[in-house]
Coordinates of C-alpha atoms in Angstrom, one line a residue:
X1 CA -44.9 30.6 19.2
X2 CA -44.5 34.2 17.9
X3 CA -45.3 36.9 20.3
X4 CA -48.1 39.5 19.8
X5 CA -45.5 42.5 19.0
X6 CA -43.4 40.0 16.5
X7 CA -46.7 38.8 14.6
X8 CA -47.6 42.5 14.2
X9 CA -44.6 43.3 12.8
X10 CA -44.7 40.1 10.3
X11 CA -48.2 40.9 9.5
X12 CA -47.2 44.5 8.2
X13 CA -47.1 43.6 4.2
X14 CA -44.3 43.8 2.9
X15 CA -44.8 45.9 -0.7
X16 CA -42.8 46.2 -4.5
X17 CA -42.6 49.3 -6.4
X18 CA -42.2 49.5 -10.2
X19 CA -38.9 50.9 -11.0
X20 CA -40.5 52.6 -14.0
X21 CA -43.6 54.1 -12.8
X22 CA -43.4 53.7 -9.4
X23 CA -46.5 52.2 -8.8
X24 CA -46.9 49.7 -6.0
X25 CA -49.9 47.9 -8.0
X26 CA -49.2 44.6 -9.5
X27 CA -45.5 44.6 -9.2
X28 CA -44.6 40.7 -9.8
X29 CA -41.8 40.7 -12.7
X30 CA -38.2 41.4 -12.5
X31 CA -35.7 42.3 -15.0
X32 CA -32.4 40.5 -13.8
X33 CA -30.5 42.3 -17.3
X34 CA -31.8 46.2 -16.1
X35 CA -32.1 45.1 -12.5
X36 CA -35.6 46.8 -12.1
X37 CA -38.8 45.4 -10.7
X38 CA -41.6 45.6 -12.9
X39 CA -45.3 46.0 -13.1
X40 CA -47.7 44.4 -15.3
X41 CA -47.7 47.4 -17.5
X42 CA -44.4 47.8 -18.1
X43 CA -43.4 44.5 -18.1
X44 CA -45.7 44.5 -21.4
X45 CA -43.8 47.7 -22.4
X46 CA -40.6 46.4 -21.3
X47 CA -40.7 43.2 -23.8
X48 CA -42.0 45.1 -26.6
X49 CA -39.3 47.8 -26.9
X50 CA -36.4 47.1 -29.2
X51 CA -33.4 47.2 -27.0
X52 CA -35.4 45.4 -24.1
X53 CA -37.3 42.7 -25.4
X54 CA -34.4 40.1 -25.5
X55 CA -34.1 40.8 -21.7
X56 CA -34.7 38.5 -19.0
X57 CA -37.9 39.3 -17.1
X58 CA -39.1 36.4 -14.8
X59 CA -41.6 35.9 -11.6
X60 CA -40.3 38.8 -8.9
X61 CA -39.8 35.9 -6.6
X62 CA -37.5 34.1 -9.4
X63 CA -35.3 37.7 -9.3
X64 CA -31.6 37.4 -9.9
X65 CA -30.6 40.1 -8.2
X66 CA -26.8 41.4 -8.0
X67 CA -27.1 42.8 -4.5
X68 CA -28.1 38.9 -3.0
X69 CA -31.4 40.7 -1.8
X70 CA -34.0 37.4 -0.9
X71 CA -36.8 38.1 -2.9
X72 CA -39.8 36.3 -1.7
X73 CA -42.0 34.2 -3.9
X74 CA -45.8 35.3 -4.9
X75 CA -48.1 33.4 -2.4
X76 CA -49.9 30.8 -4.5
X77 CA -52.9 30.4 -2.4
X78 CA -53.3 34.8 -2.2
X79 CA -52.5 36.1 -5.7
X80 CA -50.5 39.4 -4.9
X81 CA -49.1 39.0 -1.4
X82 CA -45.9 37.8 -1.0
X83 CA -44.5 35.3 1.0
X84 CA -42.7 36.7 3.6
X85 CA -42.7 34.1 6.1
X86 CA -41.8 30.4 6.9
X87 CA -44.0 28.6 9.3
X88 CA -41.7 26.3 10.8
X89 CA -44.8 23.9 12.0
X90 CA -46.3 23.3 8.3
X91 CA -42.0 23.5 6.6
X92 CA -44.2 26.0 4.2
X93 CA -43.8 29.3 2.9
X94 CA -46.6 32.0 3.6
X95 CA -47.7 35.3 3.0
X96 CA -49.4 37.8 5.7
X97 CA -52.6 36.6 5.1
X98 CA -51.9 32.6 5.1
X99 CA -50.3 33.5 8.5
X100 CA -53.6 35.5 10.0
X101 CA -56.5 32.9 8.6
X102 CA -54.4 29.8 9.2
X103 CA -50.8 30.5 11.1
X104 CA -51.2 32.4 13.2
X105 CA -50.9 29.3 16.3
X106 CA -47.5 28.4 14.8
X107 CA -44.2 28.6 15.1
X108 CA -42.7 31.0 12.6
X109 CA -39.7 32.9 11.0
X110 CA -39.5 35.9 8.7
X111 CA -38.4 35.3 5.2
X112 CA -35.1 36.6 5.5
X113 CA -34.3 35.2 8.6
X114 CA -35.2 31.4 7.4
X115 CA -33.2 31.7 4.4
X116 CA -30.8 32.8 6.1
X117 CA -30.8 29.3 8.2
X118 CA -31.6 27.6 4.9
X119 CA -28.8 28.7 3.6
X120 CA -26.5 27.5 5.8
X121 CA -28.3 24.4 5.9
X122 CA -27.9 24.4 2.2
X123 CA -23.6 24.7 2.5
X124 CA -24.3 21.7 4.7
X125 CA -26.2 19.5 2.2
X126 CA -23.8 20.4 -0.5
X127 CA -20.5 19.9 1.6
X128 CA -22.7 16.2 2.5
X129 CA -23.0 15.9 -1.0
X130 CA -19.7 16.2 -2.1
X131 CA -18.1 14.2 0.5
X132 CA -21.1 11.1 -0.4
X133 CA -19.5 11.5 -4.2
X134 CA -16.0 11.2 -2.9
X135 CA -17.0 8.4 -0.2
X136 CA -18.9 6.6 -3.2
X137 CA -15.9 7.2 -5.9
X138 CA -13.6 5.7 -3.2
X139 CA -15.4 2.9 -2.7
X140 CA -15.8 2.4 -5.8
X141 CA -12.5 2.7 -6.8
X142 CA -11.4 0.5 -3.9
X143 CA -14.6 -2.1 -5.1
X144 CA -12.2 -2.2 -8.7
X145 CA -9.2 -2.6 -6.5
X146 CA -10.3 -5.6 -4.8
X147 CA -12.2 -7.2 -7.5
X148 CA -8.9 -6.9 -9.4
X149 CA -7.2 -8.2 -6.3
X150 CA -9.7 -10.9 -6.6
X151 CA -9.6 -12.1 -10.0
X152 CA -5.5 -12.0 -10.1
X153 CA -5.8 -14.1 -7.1
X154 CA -8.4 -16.5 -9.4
X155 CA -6.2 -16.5 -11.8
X156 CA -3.1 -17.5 -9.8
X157 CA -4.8 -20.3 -8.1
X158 CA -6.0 -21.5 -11.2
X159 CA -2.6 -21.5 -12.8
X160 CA -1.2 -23.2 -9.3
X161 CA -4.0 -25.8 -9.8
X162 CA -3.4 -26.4 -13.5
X163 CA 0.6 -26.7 -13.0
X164 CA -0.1 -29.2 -9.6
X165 CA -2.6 -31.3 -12.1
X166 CA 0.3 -31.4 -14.5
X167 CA 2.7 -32.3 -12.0
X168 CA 0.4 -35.1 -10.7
X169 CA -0.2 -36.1 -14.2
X170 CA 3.4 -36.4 -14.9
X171 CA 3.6 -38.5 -11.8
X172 CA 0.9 -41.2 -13.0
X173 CA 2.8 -41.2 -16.4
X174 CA 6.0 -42.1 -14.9
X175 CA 4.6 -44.8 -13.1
X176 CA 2.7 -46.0 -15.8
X177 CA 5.6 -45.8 -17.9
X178 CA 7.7 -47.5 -15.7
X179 CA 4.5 -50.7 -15.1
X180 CA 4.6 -50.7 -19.4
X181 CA 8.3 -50.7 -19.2
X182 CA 8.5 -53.8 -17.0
X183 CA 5.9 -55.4 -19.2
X184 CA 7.7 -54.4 -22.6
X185 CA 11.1 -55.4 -20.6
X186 CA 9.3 -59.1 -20.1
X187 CA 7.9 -59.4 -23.1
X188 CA 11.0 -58.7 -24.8
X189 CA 12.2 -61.4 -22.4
X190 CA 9.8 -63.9 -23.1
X191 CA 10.0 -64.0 -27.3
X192 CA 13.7 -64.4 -26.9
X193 CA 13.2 -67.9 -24.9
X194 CA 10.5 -68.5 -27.1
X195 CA 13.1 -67.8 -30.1
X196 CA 15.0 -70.8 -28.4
X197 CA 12.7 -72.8 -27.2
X198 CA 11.5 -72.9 -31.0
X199 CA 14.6 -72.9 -33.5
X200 CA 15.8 -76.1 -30.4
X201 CA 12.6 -78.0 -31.4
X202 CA 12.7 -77.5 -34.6
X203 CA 16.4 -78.5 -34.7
X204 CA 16.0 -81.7 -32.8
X205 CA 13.3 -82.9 -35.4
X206 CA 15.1 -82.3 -38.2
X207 CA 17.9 -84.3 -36.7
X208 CA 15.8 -86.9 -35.8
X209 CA 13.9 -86.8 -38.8
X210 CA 17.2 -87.3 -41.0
X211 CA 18.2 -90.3 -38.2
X212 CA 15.1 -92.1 -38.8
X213 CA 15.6 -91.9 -42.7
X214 CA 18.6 -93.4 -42.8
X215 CA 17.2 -95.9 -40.1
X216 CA 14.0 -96.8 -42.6
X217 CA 17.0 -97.2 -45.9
X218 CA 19.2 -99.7 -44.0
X219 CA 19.0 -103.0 -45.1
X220 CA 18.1 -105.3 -41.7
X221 CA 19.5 -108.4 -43.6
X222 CA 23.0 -107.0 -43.5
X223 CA 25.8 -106.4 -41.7
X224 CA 25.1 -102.3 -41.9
X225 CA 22.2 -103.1 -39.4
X226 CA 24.9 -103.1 -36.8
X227 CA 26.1 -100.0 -37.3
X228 CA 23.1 -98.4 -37.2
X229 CA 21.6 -99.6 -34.5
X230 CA 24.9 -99.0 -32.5
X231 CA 24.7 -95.3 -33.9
X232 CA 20.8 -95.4 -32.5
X233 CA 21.5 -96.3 -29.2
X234 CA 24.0 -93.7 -29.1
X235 CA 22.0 -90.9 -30.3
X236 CA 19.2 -91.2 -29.1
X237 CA 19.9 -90.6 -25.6
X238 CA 20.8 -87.0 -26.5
X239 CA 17.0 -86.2 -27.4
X240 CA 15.4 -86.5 -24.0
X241 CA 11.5 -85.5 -24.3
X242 CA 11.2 -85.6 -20.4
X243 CA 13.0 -82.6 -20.3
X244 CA 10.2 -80.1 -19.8
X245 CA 10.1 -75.9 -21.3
X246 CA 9.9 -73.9 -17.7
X247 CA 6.8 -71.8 -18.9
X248 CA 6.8 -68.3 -17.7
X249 CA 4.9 -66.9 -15.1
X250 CA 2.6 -65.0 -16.4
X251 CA 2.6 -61.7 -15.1
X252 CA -0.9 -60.2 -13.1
X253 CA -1.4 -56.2 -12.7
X254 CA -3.1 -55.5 -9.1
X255 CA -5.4 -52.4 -9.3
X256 CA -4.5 -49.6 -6.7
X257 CA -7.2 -48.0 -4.9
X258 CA -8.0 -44.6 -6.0
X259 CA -8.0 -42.8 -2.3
X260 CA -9.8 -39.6 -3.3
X261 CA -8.7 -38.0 0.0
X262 CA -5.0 -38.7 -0.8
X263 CA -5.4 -37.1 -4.4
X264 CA -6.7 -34.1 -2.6
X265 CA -4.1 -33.8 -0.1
X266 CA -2.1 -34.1 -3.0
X267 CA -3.3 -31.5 -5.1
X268 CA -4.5 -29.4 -3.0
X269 CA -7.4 -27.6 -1.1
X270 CA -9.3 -24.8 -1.9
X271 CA -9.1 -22.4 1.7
X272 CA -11.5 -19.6 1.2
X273 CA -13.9 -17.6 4.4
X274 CA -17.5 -17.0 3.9
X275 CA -18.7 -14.0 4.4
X276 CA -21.6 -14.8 7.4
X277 CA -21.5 -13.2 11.0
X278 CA -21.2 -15.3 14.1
X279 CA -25.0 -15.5 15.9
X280 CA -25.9 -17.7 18.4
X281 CA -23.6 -20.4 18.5
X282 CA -21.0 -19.0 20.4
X283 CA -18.9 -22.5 20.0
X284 CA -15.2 -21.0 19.1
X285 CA -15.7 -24.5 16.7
X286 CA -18.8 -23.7 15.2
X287 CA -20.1 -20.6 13.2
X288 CA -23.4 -20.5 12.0
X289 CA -24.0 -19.4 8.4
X290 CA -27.8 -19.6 8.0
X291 CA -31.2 -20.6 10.0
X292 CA -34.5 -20.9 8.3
X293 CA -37.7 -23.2 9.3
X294 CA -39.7 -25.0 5.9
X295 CA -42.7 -24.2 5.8
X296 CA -44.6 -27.6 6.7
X297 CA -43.1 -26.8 10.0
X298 CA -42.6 -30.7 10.5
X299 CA -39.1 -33.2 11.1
X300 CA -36.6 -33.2 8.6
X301 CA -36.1 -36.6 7.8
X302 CA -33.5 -36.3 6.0
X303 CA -30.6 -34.1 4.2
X304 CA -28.9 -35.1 0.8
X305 CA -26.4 -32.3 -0.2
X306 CA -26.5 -31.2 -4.1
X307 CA -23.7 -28.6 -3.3
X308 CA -21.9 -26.6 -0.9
X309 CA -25.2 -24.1 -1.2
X310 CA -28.2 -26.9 -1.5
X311 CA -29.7 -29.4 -0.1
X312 CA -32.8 -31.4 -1.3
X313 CA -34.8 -32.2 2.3
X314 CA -37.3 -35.1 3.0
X315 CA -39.8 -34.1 5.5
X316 CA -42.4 -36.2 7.6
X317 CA -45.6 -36.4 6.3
X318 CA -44.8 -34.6 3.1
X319 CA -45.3 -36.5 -0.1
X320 CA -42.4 -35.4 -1.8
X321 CA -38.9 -33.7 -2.0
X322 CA -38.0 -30.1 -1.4
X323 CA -34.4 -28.4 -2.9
X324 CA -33.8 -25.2 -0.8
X325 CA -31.1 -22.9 -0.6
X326 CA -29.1 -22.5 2.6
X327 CA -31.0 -19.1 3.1
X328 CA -33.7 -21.5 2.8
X329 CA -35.2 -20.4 -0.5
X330 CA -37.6 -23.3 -1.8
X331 CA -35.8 -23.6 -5.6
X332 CA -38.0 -26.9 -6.4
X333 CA -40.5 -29.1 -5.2
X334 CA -41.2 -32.4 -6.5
X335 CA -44.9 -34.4 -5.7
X336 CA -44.3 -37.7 -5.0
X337 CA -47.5 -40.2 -4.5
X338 CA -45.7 -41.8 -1.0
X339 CA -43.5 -39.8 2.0
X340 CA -39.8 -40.3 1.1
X341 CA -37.8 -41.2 4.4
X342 CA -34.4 -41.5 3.3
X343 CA -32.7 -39.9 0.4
X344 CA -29.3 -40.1 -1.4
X345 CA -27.8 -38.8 -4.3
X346 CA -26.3 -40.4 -7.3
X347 CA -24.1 -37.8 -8.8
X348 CA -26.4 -35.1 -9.5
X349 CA -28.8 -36.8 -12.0
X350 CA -30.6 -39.1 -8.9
X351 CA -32.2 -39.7 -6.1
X352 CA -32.4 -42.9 -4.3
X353 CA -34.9 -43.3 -1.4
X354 CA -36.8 -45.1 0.6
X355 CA -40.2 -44.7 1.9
X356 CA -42.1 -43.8 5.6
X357 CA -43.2 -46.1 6.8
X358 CA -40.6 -48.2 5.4
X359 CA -41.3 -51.2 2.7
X360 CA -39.1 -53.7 0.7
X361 CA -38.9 -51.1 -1.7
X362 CA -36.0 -48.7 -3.0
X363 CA -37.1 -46.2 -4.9
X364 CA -35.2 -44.1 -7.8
X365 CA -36.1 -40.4 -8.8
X366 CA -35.0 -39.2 -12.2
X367 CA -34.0 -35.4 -11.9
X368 CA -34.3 -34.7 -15.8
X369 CA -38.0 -35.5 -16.4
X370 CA -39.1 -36.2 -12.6
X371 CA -40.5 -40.0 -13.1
X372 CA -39.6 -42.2 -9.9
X373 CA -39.4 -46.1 -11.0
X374 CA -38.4 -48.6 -8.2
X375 CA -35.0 -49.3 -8.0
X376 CA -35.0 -52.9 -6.1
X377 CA -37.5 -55.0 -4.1
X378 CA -35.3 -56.6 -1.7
X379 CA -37.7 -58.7 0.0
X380 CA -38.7 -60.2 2.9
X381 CA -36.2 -57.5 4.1
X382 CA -37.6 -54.0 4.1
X383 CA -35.7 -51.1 3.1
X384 CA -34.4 -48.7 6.1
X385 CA -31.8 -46.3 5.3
X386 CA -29.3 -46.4 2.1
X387 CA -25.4 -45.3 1.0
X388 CA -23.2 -45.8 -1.8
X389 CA -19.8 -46.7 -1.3
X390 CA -16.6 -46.0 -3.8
X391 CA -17.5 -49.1 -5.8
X392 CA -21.0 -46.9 -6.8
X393 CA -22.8 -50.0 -5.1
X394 CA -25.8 -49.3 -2.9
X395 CA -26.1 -50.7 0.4
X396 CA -29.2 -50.8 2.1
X397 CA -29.8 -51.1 6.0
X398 CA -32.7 -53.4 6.8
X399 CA -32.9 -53.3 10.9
X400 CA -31.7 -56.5 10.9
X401 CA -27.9 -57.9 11.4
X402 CA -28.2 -58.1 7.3
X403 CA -27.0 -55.2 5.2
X404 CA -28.4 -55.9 1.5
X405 CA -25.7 -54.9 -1.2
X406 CA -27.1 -54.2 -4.8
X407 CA -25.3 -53.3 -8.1
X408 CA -25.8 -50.3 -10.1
X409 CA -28.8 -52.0 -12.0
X410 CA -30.8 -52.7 -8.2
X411 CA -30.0 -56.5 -8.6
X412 CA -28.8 -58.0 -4.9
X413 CA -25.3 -59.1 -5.2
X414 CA -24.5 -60.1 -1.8
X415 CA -25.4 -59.5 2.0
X416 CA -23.3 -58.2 4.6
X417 CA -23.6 -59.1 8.5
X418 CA -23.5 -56.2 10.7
X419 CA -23.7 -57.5 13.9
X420 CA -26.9 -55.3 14.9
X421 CA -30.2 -54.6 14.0
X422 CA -28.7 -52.1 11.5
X423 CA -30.9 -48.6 11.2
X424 CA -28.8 -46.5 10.2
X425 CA -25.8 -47.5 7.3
X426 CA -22.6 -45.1 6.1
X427 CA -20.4 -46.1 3.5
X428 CA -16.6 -44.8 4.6
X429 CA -13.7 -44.0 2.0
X430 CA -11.6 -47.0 3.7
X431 CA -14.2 -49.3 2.1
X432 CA -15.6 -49.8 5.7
X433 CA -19.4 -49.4 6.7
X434 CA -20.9 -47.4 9.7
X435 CA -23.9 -49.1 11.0
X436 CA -25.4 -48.0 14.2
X437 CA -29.0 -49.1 16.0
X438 CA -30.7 -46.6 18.0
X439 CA -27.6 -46.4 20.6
X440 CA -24.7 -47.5 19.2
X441 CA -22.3 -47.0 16.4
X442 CA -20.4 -49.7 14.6
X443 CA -17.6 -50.1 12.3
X444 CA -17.3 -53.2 9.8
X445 CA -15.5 -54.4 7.1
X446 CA -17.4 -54.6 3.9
X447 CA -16.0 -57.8 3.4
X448 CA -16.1 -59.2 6.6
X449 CA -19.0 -58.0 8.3
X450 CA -16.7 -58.4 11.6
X451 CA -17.0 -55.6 14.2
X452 CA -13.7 -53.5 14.2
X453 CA -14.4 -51.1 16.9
X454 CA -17.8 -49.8 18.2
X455 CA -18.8 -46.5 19.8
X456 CA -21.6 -46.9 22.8
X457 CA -22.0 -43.0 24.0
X458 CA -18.1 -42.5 25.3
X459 CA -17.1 -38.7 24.8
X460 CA -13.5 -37.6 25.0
X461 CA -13.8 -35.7 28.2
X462 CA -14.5 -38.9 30.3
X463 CA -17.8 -38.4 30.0
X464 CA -20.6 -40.8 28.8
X465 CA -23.6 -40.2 26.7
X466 CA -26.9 -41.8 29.0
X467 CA -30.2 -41.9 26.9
X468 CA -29.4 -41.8 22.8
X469 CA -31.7 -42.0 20.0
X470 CA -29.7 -42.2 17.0
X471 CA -31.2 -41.0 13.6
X472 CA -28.7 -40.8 11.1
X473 CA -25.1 -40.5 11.1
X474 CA -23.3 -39.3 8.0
X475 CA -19.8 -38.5 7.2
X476 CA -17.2 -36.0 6.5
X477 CA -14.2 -36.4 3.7
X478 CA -12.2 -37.1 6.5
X479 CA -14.6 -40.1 7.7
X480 CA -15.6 -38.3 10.5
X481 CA -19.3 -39.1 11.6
X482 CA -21.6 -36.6 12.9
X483 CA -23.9 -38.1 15.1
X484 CA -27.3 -36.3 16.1
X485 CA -29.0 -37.3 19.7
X486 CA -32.8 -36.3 19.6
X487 CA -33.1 -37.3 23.2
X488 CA -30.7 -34.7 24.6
X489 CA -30.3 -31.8 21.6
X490 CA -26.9 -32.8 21.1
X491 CA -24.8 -33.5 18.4
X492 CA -21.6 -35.3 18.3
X493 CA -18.9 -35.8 16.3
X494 CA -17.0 -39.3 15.9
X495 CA -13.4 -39.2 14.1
X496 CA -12.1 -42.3 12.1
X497 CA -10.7 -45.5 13.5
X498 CA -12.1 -43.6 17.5
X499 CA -14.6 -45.3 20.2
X500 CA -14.4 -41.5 22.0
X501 CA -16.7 -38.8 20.4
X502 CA -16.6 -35.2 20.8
X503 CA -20.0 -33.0 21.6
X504 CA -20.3 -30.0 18.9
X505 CA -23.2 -28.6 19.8
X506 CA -26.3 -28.8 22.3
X507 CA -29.4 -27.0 22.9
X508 CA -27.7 -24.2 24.6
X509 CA -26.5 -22.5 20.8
X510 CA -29.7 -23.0 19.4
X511 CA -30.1 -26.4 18.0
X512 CA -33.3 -28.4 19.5
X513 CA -34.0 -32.0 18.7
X514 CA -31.6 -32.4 16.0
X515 CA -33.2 -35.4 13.8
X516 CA -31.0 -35.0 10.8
X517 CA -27.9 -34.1 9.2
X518 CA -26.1 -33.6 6.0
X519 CA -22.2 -32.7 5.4
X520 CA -20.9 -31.0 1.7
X521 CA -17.8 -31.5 0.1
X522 CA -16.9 -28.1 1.7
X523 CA -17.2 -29.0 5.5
X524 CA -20.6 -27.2 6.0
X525 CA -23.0 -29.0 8.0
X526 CA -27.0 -28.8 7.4
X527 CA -28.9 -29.7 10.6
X528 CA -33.0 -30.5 10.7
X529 CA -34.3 -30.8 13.7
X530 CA -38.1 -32.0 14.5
X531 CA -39.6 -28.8 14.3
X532 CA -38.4 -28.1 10.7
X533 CA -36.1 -25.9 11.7
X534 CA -32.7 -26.3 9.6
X535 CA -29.1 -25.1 10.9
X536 CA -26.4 -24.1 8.5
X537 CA -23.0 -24.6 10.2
X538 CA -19.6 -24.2 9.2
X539 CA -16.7 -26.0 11.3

């Protein structure tokens, strides 16, 4: 606060005289071309005479004045009275009289001395300014860089893709070639026996034919009869019809299995970082990209990956499906009249799924135009969890040892003993099927049914899992199966042809009750738990 001397001094007003009349009465205009200060007289006079009325006369307090005098601004509030004064309290200008009648409490600064603090302030916010411009023009300079960067880099991968497609192609062409080239080379092969086989037939009856007509001209009453029959009997030995054509083998063409994860290795894989922070899961295996909660708040039942960025979600007690982002964005909804419980895609035009509580139905969604029709009845079994394998059939877990098998048009083509009351059914790229109960995971032959190898809880660091409540179990490209364990908050993960599991993760990073779990085609892993809360992973 201002002492008593200082507030005297800044209340003594601070007063303009005319440079023309020098009168101190209504001085509030400057000329900045003569330099003067005006009064309202001769500011009239001023614009009115012929050499000055072009000149610039503005507000005394808008002065440019070539001596960098401050010139304080005409109170607005006191008509007159300058502002000579800058409460700091109110950041306003005032004159004398605002700082008697309302000021005088405050904090203040004479005019002079606050401009001369602005002004430095000032150098500041333009020396800010210019280095934001310069900061902003060098990132954005650096923001073309690396897009450029970006897209060469695009472009390069796509030319590396194009020219490894090529090569691959050129590979299946040889070997086709080579397959047709056999064939040709048999064929070729084959017409010239044929050739043989023919023009020898066709030789031997014309010989016979010409035998048996001078057989049917001799006369049996005669000697000649003797001769001919002698030449008969000599002849005819030579024709032997026992003698059998070999026939060629006809030749069979066995189809190869197109291993998906072979082509890929193959051509190659796409290796690019996401651009997410680490939080809680602190696993140096694990990095969460994304955690969100749906909004019923209830179990996920279920996760069926559309791409590497959604998911649609069955939930309990929700009659229908939800597609969300992995920021966990609702981008549809679709109202079904019955709860789906387990859901899988077909390609990116369907859903299958069954229903909770589970019937003898198998239901099929039609994304287009959103009509559900039932796939299959597959009575008296009822319909538990579903997968298709690489033969786009659709095999259907019952929970019991019987795993129904159906073509593409829901008719049953065969069943498939599993050895368990099957709950839970994967379809691996090996053409083998995971089935697991509510402990244990099992690995069978589609065409068997015969256990290969089952897992019962063993982890790889000599531990054992006790309690487990198994939910689902789906796969990896690599056939790796992630297994979530409501009972303890743990997940584990399975690798091909193993009876030992790994734990990923556990309550301890975040991830309570997980009750569901979905893998995309890029290794990211969604994870619902009962509370509704879904985990976005990457390994």
């Amino acid at each position: 606060m201002a002492s008593n001397r200082s507030v005297r001094r800044a209340q003594e007003p601070v007063t303009y005289t005319c440079d023309l009349c020098d009168s101190e009465d209504g001085v509030r205009w400057y000329c900045n071309d003569c330099q003067e200060n005006l009064c309202d007289r001769c500011k009239e006079t001023h614009t009115r005479g012929r050499k000055t009325k072009n000149d610039d006369v503005v507000s005394i307090g808008e002065a440019n004045r070539q001596d960098h005098l401050p010139v304080p601004e005409v109170c607005k509030r006191h008509p007159g009275k300058l502002c000579d004064f800058f409460c700091s309290d109110c950041n306003e200008l005032i004159s004398s009289t605002c700082f008697s009648k309302r000021h005088d409490q405050h904090n203040w600064k004479l005019f002079e001395d606050e401009l001369s603090v602005k002004k430095g302030h000032f150098k500041e916010h333009m020396t800010t300014i210019t280095d934001k411009i310069a900061h902003f023009k060098n990132d954005t300079s650096e923001r073309h860089r690396v897009n450029k960067t970006f897209k060469d880099n695009i472009d390069t991968t796509r030319k590396e893709v194009n020219s490894q497609r090529t090569k691959l192609k050129a590979e299946v062409d040889y070997v086709a070639e080579a397959v047709l080239a056999e064939l040709a080379s048999l064929e070729k092969e084959e017409s010239l026996l044929y050739k043989k086989d023919i023009q020898r037939s066709e030789k031997n009856v014309e010989e016979l034919t010409r035998l048996l007509e001078k057989a049917e001209l001799t006369d049996t009453s005669s000697v000649s009869i003797f001769e001919t029959e002698i030449l008969l009997r000599t002849t005819l030995p030579l024709y032997d019809v026992k003698v059998k054509h070999v026939s060629p083998k006809q030749p069979s063409f066995v189809l190869g299995n197109i291993n998906r994860i072979l082509l890929t290795k193959m051509l190659g894989e796409l290796h690019h970082g996401d651009q997410y922070e680490k939080t809680d899961i602190d696993s140096k295996h694990v990095q969460r990209l994304s955690k969100f909660t749906v909004s019923q708040q209830n179990q996920i039942l279920d996760i069926s990956q559309v791409d590497d960025s959604h998911a649609w979600l069955s939930i309990h007690e929700y009659q229908g499906l939800v597609l969300i982002n992995r920021e966990g964005v609702v981008k549809e909804a679709v109202k079904l009249d019955f709860c789906p419980h387990r859901i899988t895609m077909v390609e990116t035009t369907d859903i299958l799924m069954t229903s909770n509580p589970v019937n003898t139905f198998v239901y099929k969604l039609s994304l287009p135009n959103k009509q559900v029709t039932t796939f299959a009845d597959i009575r008296p079994h009822r319909a538990y969890d579903i997968s298709i394998n690489e033969k786009d059939e659709v095999l259907v877990s019952t929970n019991t040892p019987d795993i129904v098998v159906l073509n593409h048009a829901g008719t049953i083509v065969r069943k498939v003993p599993c050895g368990m009351d099957g709950r839970c059914i994967t379809c691996l790229s090996s053409g083998d099927i995971a089935v697991s109960d509510l402990n244990n995971v099992s690995i069978v032959p589609d065409s068997s049914g015969t256990t290969k190898y089952k897992w019962t809880g063993e982890l790889n660091n000599g531990q054992k899992v006790g309690s487990r409540d198994i939910c689902t179990m789906p796969r990896d490209k690599y056939d790796r199966l992630f297994v979530p364990n409501v009972t303890n908050s743990q997940m584990y993960v399975l690798p091909r042809d193993s009876t030992q599991a790994s734990c990923l993760l556990d309550q301890k990073r975040g991830v309570t009750k997980p009750t569901s779990v979905g893998v995309d085609t890029c290794g990211k892993v969604w994870i619902g738990c009962v509370d509704g809360t879904v985990h976005v992973i990457r390994l």
